[in-house]
mmCIF file of C-alpha atoms and ligand atoms in Angstrom:
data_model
loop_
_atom_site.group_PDB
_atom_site.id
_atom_site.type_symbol
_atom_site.label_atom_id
_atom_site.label_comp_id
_atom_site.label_asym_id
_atom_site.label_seq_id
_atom_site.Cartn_x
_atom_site.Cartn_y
_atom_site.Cartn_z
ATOM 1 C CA UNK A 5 -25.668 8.706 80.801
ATOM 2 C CA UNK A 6 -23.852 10.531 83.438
ATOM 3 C CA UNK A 7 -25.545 14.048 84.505
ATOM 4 C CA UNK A 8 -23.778 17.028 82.037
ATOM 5 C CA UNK A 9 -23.060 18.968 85.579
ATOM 6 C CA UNK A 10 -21.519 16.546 87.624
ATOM 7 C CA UNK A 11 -23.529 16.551 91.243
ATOM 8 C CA UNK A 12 -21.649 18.104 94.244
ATOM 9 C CA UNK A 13 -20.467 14.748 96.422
ATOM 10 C CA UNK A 14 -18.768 13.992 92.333
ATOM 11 C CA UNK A 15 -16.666 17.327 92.473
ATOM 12 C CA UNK A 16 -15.460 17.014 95.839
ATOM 13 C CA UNK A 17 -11.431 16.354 96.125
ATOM 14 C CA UNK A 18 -10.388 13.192 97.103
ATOM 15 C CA UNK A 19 -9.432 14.144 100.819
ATOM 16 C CA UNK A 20 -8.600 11.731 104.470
ATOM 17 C CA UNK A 21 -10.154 15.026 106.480
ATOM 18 C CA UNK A 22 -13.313 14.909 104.361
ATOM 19 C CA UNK A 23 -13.366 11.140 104.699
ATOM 20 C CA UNK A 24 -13.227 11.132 108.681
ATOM 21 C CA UNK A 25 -15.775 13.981 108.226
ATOM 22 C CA UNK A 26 -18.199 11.716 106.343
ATOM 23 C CA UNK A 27 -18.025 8.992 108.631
ATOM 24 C CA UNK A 28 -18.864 11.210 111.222
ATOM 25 C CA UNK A 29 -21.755 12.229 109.351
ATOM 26 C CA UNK A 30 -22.522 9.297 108.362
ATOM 27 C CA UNK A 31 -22.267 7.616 112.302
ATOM 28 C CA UNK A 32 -24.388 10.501 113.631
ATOM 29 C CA UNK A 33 -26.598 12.258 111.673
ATOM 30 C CA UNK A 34 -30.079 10.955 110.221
ATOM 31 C CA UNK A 35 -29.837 8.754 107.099
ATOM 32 C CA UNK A 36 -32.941 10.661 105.496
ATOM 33 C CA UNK A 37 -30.036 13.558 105.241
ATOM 34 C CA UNK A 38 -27.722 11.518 102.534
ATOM 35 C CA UNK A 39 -30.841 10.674 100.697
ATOM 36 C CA UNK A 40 -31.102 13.316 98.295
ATOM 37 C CA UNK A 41 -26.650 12.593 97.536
ATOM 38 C CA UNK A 42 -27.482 8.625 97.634
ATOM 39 C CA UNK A 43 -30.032 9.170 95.071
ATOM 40 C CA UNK A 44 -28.018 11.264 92.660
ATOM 41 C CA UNK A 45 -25.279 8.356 92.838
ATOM 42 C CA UNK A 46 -27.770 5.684 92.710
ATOM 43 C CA UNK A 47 -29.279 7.377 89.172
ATOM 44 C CA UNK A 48 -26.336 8.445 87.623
ATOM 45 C CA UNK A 49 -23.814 5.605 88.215
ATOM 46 C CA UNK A 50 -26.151 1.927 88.867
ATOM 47 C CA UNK A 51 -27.559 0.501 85.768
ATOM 48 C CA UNK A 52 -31.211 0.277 85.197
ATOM 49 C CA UNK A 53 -32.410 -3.793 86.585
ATOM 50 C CA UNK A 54 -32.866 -6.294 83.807
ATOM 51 C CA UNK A 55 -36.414 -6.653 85.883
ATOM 52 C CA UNK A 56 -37.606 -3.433 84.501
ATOM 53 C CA UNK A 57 -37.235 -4.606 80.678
ATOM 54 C CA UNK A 58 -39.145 -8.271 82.353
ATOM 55 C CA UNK A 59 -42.132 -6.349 83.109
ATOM 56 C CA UNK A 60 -42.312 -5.190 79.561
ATOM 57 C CA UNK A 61 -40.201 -1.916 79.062
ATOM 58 C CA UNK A 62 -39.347 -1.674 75.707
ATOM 59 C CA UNK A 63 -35.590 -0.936 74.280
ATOM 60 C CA UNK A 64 -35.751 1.455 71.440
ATOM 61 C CA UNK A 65 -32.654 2.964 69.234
ATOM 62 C CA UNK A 66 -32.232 6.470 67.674
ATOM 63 C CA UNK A 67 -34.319 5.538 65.117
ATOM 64 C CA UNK A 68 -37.639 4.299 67.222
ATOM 65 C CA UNK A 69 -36.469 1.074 66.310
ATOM 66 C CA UNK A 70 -36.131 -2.297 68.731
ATOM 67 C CA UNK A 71 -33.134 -3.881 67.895
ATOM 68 C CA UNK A 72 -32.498 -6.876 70.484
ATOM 69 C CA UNK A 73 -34.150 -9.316 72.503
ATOM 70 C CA UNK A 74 -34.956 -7.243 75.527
ATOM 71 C CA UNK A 75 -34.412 -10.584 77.543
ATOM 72 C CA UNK A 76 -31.159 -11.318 76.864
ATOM 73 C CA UNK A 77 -28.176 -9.188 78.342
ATOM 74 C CA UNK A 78 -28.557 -6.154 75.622
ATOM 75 C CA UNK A 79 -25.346 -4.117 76.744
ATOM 76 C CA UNK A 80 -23.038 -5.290 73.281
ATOM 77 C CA UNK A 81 -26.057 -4.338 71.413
ATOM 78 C CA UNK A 82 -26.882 -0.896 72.539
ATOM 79 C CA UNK A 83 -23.240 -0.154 71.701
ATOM 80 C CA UNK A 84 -23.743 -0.636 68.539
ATOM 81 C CA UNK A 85 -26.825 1.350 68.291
ATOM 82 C CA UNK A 86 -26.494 4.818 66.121
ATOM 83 C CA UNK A 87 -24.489 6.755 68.774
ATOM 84 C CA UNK A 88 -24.296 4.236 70.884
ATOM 85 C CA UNK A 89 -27.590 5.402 72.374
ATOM 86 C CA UNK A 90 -30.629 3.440 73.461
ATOM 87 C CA UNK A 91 -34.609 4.390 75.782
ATOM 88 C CA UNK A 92 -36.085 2.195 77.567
ATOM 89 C CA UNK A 93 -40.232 2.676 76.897
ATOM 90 C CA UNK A 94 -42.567 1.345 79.450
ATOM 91 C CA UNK A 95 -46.348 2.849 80.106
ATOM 92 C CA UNK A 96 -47.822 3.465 82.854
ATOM 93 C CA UNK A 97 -48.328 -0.041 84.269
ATOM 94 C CA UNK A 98 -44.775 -0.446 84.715
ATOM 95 C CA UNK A 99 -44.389 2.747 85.879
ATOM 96 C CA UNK A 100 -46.757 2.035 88.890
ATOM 97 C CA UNK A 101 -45.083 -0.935 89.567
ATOM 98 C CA UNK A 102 -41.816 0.376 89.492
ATOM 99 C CA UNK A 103 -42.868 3.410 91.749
ATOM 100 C CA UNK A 104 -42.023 1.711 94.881
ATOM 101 C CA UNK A 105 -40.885 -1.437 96.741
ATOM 102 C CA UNK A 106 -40.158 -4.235 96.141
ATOM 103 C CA UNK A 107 -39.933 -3.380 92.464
ATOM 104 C CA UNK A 108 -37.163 -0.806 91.964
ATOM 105 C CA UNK A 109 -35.023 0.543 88.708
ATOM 106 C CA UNK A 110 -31.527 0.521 89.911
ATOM 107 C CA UNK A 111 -30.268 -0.039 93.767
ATOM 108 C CA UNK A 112 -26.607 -0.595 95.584
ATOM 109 C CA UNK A 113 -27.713 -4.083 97.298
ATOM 110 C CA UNK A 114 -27.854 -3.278 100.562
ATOM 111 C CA UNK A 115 -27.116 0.752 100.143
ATOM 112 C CA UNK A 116 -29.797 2.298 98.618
ATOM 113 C CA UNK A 117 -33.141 1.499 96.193
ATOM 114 C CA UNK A 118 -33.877 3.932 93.038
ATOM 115 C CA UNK A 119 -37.770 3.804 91.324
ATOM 116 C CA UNK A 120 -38.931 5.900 88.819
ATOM 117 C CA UNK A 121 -39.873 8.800 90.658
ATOM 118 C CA UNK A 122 -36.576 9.033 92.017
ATOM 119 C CA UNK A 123 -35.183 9.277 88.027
ATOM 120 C CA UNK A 124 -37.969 11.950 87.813
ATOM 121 C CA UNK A 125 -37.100 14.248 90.338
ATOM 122 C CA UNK A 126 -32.651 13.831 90.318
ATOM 123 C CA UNK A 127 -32.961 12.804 86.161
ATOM 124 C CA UNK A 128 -35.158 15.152 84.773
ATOM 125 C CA UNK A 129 -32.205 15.275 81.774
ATOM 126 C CA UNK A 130 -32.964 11.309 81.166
ATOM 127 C CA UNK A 131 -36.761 10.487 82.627
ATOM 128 C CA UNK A 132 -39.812 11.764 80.086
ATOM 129 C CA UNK A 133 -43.329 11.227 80.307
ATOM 130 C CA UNK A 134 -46.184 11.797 77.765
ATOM 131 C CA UNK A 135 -49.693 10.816 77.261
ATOM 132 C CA UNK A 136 -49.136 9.913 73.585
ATOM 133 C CA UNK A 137 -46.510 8.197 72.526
ATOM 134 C CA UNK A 138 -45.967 10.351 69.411
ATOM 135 C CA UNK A 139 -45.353 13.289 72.436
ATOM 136 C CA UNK A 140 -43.402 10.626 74.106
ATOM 137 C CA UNK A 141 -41.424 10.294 70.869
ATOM 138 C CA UNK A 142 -41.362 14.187 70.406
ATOM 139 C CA UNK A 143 -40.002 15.319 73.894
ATOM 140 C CA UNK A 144 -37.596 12.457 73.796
ATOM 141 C CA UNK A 145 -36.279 13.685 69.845
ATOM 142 C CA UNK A 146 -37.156 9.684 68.582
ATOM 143 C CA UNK A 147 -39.180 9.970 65.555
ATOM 144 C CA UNK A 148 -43.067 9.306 66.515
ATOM 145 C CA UNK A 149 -43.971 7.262 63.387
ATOM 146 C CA UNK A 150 -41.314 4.657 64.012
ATOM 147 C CA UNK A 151 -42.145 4.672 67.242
ATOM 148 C CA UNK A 152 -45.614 4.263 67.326
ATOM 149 C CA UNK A 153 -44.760 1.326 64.834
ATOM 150 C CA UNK A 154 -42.532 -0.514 67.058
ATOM 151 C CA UNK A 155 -44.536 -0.392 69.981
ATOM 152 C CA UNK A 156 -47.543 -1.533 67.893
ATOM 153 C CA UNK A 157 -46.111 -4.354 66.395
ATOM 154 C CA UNK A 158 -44.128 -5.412 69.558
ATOM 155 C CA UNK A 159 -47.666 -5.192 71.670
ATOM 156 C CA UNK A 160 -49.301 -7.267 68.726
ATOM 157 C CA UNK A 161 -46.081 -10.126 68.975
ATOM 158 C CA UNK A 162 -46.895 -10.767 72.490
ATOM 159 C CA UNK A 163 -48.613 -14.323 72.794
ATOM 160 C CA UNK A 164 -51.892 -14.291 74.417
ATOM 161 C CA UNK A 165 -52.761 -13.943 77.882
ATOM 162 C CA UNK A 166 -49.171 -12.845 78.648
ATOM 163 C CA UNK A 167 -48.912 -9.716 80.987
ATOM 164 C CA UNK A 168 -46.537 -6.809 79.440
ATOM 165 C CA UNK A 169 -46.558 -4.384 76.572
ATOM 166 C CA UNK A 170 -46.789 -0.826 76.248
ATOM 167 C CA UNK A 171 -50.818 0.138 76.434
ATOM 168 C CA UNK A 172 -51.931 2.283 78.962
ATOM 169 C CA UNK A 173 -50.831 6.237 78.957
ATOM 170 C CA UNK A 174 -49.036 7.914 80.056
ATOM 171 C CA UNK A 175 -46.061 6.431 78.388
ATOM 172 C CA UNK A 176 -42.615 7.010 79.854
ATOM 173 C CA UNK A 177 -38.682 6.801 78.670
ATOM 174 C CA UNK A 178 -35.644 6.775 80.537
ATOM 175 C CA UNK A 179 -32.760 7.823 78.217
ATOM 176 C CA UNK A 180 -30.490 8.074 76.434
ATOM 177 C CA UNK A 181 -28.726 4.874 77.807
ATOM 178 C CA UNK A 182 -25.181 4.489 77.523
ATOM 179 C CA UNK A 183 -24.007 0.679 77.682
ATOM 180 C CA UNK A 184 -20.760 0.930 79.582
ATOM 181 C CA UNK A 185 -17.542 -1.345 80.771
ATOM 182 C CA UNK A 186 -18.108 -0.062 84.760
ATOM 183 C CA UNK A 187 -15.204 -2.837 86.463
ATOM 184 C CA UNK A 188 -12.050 -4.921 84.673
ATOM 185 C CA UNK A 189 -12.118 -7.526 87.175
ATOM 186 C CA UNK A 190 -9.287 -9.436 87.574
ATOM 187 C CA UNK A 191 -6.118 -7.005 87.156
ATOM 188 C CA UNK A 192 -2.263 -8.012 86.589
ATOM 189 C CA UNK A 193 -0.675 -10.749 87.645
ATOM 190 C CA UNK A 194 0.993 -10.170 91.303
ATOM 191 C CA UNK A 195 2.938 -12.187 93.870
ATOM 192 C CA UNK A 196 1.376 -12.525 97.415
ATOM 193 C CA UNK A 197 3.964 -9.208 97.821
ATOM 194 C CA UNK A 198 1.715 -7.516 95.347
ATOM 195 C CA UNK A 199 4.694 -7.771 92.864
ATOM 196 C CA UNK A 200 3.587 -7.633 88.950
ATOM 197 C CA UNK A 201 4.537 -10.760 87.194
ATOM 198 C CA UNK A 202 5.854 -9.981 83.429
ATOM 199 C CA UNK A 203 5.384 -12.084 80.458
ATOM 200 C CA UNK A 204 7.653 -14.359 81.961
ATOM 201 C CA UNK A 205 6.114 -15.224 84.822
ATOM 202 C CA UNK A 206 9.076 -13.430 86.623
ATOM 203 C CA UNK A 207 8.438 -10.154 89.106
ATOM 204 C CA UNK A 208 9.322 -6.978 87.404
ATOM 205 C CA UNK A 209 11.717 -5.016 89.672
ATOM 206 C CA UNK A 210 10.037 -2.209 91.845
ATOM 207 C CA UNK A 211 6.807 -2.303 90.743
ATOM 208 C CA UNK A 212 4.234 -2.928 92.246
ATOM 209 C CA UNK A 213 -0.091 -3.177 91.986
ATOM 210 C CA UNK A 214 -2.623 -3.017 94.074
ATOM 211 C CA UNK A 215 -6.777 -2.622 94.160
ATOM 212 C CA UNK A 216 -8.685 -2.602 90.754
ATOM 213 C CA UNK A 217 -5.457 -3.184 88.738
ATOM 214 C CA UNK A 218 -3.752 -5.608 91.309
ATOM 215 C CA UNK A 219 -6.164 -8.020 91.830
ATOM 216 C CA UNK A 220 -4.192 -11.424 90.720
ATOM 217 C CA UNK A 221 -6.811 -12.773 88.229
ATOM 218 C CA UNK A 222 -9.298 -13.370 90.801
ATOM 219 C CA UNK A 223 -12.843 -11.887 90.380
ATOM 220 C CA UNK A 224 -14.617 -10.655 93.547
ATOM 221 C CA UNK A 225 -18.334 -11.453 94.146
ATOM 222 C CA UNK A 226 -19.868 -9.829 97.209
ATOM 223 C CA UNK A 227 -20.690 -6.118 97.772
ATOM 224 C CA UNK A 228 -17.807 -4.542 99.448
ATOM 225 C CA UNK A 229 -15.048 -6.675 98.651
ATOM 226 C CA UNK A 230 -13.595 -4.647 95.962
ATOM 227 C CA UNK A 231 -13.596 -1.867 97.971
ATOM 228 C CA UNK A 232 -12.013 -3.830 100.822
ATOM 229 C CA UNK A 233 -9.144 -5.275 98.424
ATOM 230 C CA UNK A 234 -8.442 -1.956 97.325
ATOM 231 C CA UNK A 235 -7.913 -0.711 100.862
ATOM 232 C CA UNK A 236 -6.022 -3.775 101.923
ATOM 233 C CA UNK A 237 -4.126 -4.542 99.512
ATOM 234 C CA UNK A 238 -2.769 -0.727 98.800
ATOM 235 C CA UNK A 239 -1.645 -0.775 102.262
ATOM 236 C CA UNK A 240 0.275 -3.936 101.992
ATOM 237 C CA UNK A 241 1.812 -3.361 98.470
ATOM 238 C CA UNK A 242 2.903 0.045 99.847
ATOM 239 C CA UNK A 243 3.974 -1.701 103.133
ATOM 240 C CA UNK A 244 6.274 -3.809 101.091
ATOM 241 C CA UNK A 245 7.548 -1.134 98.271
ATOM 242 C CA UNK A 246 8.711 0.961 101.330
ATOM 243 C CA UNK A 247 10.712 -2.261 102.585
ATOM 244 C CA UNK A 248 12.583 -2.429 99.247
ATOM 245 C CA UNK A 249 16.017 -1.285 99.320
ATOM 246 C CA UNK A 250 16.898 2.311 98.151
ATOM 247 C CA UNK A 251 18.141 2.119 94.987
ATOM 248 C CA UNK A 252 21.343 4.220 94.236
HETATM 249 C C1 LIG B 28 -20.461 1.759 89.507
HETATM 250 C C2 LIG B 28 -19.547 0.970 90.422
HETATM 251 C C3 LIG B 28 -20.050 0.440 91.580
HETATM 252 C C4 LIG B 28 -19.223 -0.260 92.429
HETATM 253 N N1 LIG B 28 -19.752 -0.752 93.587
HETATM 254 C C5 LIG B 28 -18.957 -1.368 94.459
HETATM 255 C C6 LIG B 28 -19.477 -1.818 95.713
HETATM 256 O O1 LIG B 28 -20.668 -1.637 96.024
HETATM 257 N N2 LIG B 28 -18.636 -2.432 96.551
HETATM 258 C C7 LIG B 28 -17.302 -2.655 96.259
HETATM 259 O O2 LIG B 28 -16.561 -3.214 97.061
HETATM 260 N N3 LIG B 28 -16.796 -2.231 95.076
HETATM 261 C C8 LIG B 28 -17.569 -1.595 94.175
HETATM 262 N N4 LIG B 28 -17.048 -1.180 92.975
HETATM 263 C C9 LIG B 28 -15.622 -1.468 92.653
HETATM 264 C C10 LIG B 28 -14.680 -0.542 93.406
HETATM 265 O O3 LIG B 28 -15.177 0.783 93.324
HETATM 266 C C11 LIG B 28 -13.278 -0.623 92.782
HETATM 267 O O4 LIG B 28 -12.838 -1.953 92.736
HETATM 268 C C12 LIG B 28 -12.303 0.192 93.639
HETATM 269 O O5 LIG B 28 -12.712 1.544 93.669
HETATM 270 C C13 LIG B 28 -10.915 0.097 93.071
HETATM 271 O O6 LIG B 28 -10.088 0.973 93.811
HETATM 272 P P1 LIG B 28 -8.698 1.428 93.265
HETATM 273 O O7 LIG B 28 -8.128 2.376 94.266
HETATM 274 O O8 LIG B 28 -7.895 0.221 92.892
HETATM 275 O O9 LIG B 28 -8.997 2.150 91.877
HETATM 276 P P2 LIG B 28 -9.870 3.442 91.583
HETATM 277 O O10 LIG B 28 -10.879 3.671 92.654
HETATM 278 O O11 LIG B 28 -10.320 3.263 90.168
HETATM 279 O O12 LIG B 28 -8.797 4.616 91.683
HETATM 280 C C14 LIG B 28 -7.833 4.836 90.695
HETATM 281 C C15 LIG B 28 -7.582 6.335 90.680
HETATM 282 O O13 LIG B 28 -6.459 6.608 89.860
HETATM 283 C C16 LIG B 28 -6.726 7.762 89.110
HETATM 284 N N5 LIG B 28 -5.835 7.715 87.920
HETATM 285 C C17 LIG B 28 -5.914 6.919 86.829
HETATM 286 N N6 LIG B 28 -4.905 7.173 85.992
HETATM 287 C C18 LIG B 28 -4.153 8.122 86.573
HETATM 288 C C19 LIG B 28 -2.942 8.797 86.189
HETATM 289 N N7 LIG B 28 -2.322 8.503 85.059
HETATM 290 N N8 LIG B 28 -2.474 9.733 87.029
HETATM 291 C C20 LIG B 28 -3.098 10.016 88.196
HETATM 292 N N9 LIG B 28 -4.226 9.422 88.606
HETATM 293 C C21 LIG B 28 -4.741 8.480 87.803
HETATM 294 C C22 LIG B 28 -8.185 7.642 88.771
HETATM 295 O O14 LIG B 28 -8.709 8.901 88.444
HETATM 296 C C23 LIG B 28 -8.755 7.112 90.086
HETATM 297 O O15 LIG B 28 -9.080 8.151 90.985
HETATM 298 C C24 LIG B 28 -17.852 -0.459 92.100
HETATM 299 C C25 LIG B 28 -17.347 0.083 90.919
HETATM 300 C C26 LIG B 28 -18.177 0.792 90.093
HETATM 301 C C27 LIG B 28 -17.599 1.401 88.845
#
């Protein structure tokens, strides 16, 4: 869920000047600086890994109650938990584990890793830790009976000699989750002038699309790219909308 307050780098205006002045911060100061306002992007916009709920954290709904196959993509199903609200339960194994490299929660390839004490210390609305899992279920506001239940009969489902579970305190929970629709890849239809196609197939007279929305059907793998198309492509379509010819 995004943070209630939303951080400072969120609130700032959309500005060129601060732009230029963030690449020069960027180009010259020390990266430890941007830590602190990398981390409160990387836990508040990236999406826990599906490696987390591998190594045997456990997705609960408002009700202490599993309701999916942790292994296959649960994002449809969380939606249509009560509230649309789901925790992730893990104990302190995975906690360990997931306290530093190479296993982390949530990273921007490339950018920036997040582990669980980074949740702890920029999530302290979403991360909770107890040694009982009833006090789990308590600070959390699941009730502690269900819980206890479905981590008991989840830990007793596991086949033999297979690593995972939720056993040794203290137990943690990141939540509540929020399964969300973050990109639409793929956009209107546009000529190679960035012109929107209609119905038809035919351009649609002065209008034009470009980035996110304007993205000709094609979907962009790669970090970056989206980011580049956006940047590219607004500059051309606006390139060619000022080449149009006044209308009267
Ligand atoms: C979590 C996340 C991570 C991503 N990571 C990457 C990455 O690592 N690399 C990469 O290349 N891409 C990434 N992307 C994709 C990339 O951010 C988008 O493709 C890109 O920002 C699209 O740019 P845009 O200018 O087309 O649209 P947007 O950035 O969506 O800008 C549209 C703007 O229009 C405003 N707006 C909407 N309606 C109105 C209205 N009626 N009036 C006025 N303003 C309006 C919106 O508020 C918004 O500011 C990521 C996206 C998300 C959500």
């Amino acid at each position: 869920m995004e943070p209630t307050r939303p951080n400072l780098v969120r609130r700032l205006p959309p500005s060129w000047l601060l732009g230029k002045l963030m690449q020069w911060a960027l180009d010259h100061l020390p990266a430890s600086l941007f830590r602190p306002f990398v981390m409160s992007f990387m836990t508040a916009s990236m999406g826990p890994e599906a490696s987390l709920l591998r190594a045997g954290a456990v997705l609960v709904n408002r009700e202490g109650q599993r309701f999916v196959d942790e292994l296959v993509q649960p994002g449809l199903a969380i939606a249509q938990q009560p509230g649309g609200h789901a925790w992730l339960v893990f104990d302190s194994r995975v906690a360990t584990m997931f306290s530093g490299p190479p296993h982390y929660v949530s990273t921007a390839p490339g950018v920036a890793f997040a582990y669980v004490p980074d949740y702890q210390r920029h999530r302290p609305d979403l991360y909770h830790r107890a040694d009982s899992l009833e006090a789990l279920a308590g600070r959390v506001g699941l009730p502690g009976d269900a819980l206890r239940a479905t981590i008991e009969s989840r830990n007793a489902a596991l086949p033999e000699g297979v690593a995972g579970g939720v056993l040794q305190a203290p137990f943690h929970a990141l939540g509540p989750l929020e399964s969300r629709i973050v990109i639409t890849d793929g956009g209107l239809a546009v000529t190679e002038r960035h012109q929107v196609l209609g119905a038809d197939g035919g351009v649609i007279p002065r209008l034009y699309a470009a980035g996110a929305v304007g993205q000709g059907g094609a979907l962009l793998a790669g970090n970056g790219h989206h980011i580049g198309w956006a940047v590219t492509s607004g500059r051309r379509a606006g390139r060619f909308a000022a080449q149009e010819p006044r209308r009267l």
